[in-house]
XYZ file of C-alpha atoms in Angstrom:
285
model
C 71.667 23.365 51.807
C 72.839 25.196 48.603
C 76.461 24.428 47.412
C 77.902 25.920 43.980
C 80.625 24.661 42.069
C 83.201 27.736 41.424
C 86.027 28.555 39.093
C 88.501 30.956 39.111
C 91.727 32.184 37.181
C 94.525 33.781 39.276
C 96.802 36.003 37.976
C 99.429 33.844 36.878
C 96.426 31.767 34.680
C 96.281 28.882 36.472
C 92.366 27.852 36.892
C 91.622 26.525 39.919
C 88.111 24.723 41.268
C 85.930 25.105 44.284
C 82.757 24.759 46.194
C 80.577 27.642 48.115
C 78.412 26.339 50.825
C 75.814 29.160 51.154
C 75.060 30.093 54.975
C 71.387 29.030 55.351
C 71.558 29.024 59.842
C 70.647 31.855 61.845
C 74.216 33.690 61.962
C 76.179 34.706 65.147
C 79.384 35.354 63.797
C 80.834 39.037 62.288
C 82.288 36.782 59.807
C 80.791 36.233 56.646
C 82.476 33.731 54.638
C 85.433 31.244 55.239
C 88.174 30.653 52.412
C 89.584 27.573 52.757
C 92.978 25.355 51.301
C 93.296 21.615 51.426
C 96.408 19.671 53.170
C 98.944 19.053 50.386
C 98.454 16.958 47.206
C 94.458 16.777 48.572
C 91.337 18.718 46.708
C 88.581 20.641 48.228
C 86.448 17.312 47.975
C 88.000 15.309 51.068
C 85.131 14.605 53.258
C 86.833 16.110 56.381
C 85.979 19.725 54.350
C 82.697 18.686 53.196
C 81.802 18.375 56.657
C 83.318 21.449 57.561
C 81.072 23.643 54.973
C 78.348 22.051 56.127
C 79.072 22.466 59.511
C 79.721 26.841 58.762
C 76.631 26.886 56.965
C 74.634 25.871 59.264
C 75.793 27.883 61.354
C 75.276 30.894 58.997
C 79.055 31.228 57.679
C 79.616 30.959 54.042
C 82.215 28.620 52.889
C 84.517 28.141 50.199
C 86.140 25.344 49.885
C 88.995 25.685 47.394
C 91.716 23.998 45.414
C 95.400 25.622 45.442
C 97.370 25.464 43.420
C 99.153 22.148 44.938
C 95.946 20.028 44.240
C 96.768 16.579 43.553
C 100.331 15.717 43.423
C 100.751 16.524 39.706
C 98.317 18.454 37.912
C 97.672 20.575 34.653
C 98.942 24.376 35.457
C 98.904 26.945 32.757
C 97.252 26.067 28.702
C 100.004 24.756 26.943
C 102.320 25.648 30.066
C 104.287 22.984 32.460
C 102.936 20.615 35.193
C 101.746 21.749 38.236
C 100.052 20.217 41.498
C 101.471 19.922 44.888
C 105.271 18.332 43.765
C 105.859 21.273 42.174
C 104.279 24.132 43.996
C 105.723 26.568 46.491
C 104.187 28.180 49.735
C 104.803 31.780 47.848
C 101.876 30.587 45.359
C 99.078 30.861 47.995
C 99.241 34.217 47.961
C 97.961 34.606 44.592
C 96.040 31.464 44.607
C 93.904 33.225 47.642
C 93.649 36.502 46.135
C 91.913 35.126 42.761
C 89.270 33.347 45.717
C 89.405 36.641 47.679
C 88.060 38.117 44.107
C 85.177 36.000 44.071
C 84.201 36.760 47.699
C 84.436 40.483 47.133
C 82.049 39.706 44.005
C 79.331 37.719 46.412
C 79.441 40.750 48.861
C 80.981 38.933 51.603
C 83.312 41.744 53.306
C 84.646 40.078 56.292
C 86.355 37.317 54.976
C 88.481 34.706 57.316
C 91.155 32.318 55.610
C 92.097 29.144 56.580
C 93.608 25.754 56.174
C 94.432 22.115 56.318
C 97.480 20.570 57.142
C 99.635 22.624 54.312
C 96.620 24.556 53.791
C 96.959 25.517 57.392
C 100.953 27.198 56.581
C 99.592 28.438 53.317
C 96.738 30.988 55.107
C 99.122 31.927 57.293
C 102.032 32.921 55.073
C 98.840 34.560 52.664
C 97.832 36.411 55.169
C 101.111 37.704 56.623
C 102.426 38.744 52.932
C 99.713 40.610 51.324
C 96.845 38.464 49.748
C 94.870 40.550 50.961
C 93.733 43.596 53.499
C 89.667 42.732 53.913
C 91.398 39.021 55.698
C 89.541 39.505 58.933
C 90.645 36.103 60.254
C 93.017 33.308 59.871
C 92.067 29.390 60.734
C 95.010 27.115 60.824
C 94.578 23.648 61.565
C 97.773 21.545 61.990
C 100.268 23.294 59.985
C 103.873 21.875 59.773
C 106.990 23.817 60.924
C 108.777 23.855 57.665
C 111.978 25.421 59.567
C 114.971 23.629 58.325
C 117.373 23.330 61.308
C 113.997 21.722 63.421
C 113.517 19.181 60.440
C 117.163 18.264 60.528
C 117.007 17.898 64.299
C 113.874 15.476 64.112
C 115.302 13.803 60.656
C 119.417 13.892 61.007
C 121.187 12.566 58.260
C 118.416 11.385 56.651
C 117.171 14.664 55.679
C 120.343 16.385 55.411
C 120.852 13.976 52.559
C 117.508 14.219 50.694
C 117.735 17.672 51.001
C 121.815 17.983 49.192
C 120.638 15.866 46.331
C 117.595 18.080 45.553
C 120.132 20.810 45.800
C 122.604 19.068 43.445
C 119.499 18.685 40.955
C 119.429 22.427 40.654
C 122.481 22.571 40.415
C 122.796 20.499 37.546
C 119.620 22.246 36.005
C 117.437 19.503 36.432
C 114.744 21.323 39.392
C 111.727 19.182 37.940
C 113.413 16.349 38.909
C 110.768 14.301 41.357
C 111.843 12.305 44.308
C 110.339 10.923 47.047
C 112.208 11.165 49.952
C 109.657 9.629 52.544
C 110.551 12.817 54.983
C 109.742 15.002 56.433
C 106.654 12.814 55.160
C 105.678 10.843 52.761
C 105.136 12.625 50.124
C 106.612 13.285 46.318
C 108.172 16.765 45.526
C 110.349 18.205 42.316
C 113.784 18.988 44.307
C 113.600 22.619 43.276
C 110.098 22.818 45.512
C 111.827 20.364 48.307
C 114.789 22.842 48.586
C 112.288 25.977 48.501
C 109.897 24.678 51.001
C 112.426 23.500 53.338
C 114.902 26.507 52.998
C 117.643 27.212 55.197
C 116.601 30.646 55.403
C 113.030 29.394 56.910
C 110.935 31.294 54.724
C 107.730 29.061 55.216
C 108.365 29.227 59.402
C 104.621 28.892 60.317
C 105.293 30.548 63.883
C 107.525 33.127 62.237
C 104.428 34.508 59.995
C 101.732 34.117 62.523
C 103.502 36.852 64.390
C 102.638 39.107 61.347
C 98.779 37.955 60.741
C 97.841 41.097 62.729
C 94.418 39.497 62.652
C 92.321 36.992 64.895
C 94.347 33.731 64.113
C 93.335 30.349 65.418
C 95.633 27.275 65.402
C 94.256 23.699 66.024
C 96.156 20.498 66.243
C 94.851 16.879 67.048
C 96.024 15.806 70.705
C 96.997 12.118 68.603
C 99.715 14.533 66.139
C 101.631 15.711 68.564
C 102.007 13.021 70.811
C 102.358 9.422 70.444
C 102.625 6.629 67.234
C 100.722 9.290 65.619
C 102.933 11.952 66.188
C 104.009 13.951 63.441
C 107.647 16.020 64.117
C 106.964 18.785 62.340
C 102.731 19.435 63.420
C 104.588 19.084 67.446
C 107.043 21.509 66.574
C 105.014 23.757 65.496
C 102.226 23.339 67.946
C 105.365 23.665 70.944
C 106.602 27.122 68.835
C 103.226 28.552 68.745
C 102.726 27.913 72.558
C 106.014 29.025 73.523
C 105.415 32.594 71.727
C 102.057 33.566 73.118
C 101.544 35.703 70.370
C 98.226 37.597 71.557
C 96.280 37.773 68.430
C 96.896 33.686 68.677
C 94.431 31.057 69.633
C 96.090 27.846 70.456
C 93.441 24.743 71.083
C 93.919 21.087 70.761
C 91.462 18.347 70.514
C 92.341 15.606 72.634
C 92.117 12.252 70.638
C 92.294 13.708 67.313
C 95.105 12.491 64.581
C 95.912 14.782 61.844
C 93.020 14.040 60.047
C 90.678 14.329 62.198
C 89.253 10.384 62.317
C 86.235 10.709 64.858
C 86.935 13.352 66.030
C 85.612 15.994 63.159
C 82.459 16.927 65.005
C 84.670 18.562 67.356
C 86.643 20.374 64.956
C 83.736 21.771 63.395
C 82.311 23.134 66.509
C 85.886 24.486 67.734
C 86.073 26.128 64.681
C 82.839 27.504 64.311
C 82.420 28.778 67.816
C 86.132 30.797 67.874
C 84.410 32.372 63.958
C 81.127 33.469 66.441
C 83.119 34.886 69.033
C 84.813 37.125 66.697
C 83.978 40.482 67.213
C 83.179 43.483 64.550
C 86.068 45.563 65.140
């Protein structure tokens, strides 16, 4: 197995890091490489995507695994500019994050590219791909995106959210937006309140079953059966797992994998091979 460490700039100079697991299997699929985002404040190093390059390559896919933008809760951004990493980052950045990776793929000849995701990966490829990173995106693999639709998070969350979500607001207000805060919903994670306020908008602007009616491309959504439905459960991976369903959007494939959690403990082999076998059954036109 070959893998090469990458590098790229995107337009707005931040540098971002990657691997690319060369196909070395006989190849099936019409695909020829897979671009794909880590789950929020992650890197392209988590295990769970190591075994998923491996798993493409095999199987004669390329794979990139990249960082965004979000890598890491806090990060360096910009030379000499401000902080960056996932507490400051906003959804609208994957589109330039996946055209710099986009630029690579074009360079390595690979002209039927798919895009995909973990977690907030998983929203990020399909907002990308529904607002112009890129017209060569043949394909779009989203596995267990949130719903980041504001009146469904304040329906799971109540007051609880409502409130985190008017004090971010009253930072920006007051001109303090890189103020960080940890509001343990709609998980636990840390955001500035000018990227809490943007990625939970009331005008839904992030909606992951909004912009998968607009992929206009093969898209494939996966959840873990554990996410959706018992201590597990995660409000926001349900909702939009129940969206998804209800639209029966036709370009959509909707699959879950019974006993899997969000992350996929045990249960990765299955992934892989979900994932791998929708990418073969993709045809040329």
């Amino acid at each position: 197995m070959q893998v090469e460490l990458e590098q790229v700039t995107t337009d707005d100079g931040i540098l971002l890091s990657g691997a690319f697991f060369k196909a070395w299997g006989e190849r099936f699929s019409s695909i020829d490489a897979l671009v794909f985002f880590h789950g929020d404040g992650g890197h392209f190093y988590h295990p769970l995507y190591l075994g998923l390059g491996e798993a493409l390559a095999a199987r004669g896919i390329n794979c990139l695994l990249a960082n965004r933008r979000g890598h890491d809760l806090v990060a360096h951004g910009m030379e000499h500019g401000p902080l960056a990493g996932y507490a400051f980052e906003s959804v609208a950045d994957s589109v330039s994050d996946f055209r710099a990776w986009l630029q690579l793929m074009a360079a390595r000849r690979c002209e039927r590219v798919a895009i995909g995701g973990h977690s907030g990966g998983a929203v990020r490829a399909v907002y990308a791909k529904a607002n112009g990173a890129g017209s060569k995106i043949s394909a779009v693999v989203s596995i267990s995106p949130g719903e980041y639709r504001h009146e469904t998070v304040l329906e799971q969350h109540s007051d609880a959210f409502r409130e985190a979500f008017d004090c971010a607001q009253q930072d920006i207000s007051d001109g303090v937006p890189e103020t960080l805060r940890v509001p343990g919903l709609p998980w636990g994670s840390m955001w500035s309140s000018g990227a809490y306020v943007d990625c939970f908008n009331r005008d839904d602007r992030y909606s992951v079953s909004a912009h998968a009616a607009k992929t206009d491309c093969p898209t494939l959504f996966v959840f873990g059966a554990r996410e959706c439905d018992g201590p597990e459960r995660l409000p926001v991976c349900d909702a939009a797992r129940a969206r998804i369903a209800d639209a029966n959007y036709a370009h959509v494939t909707l699959e879950v994998v019974s006993n899997a959690n969000h992350g996929y403990d045990g249960e990765a082999h299955r992934l892989y091979t979900l994932v791998g076998d929708w990418l073969q059954g993709i045809g040329d036109s």
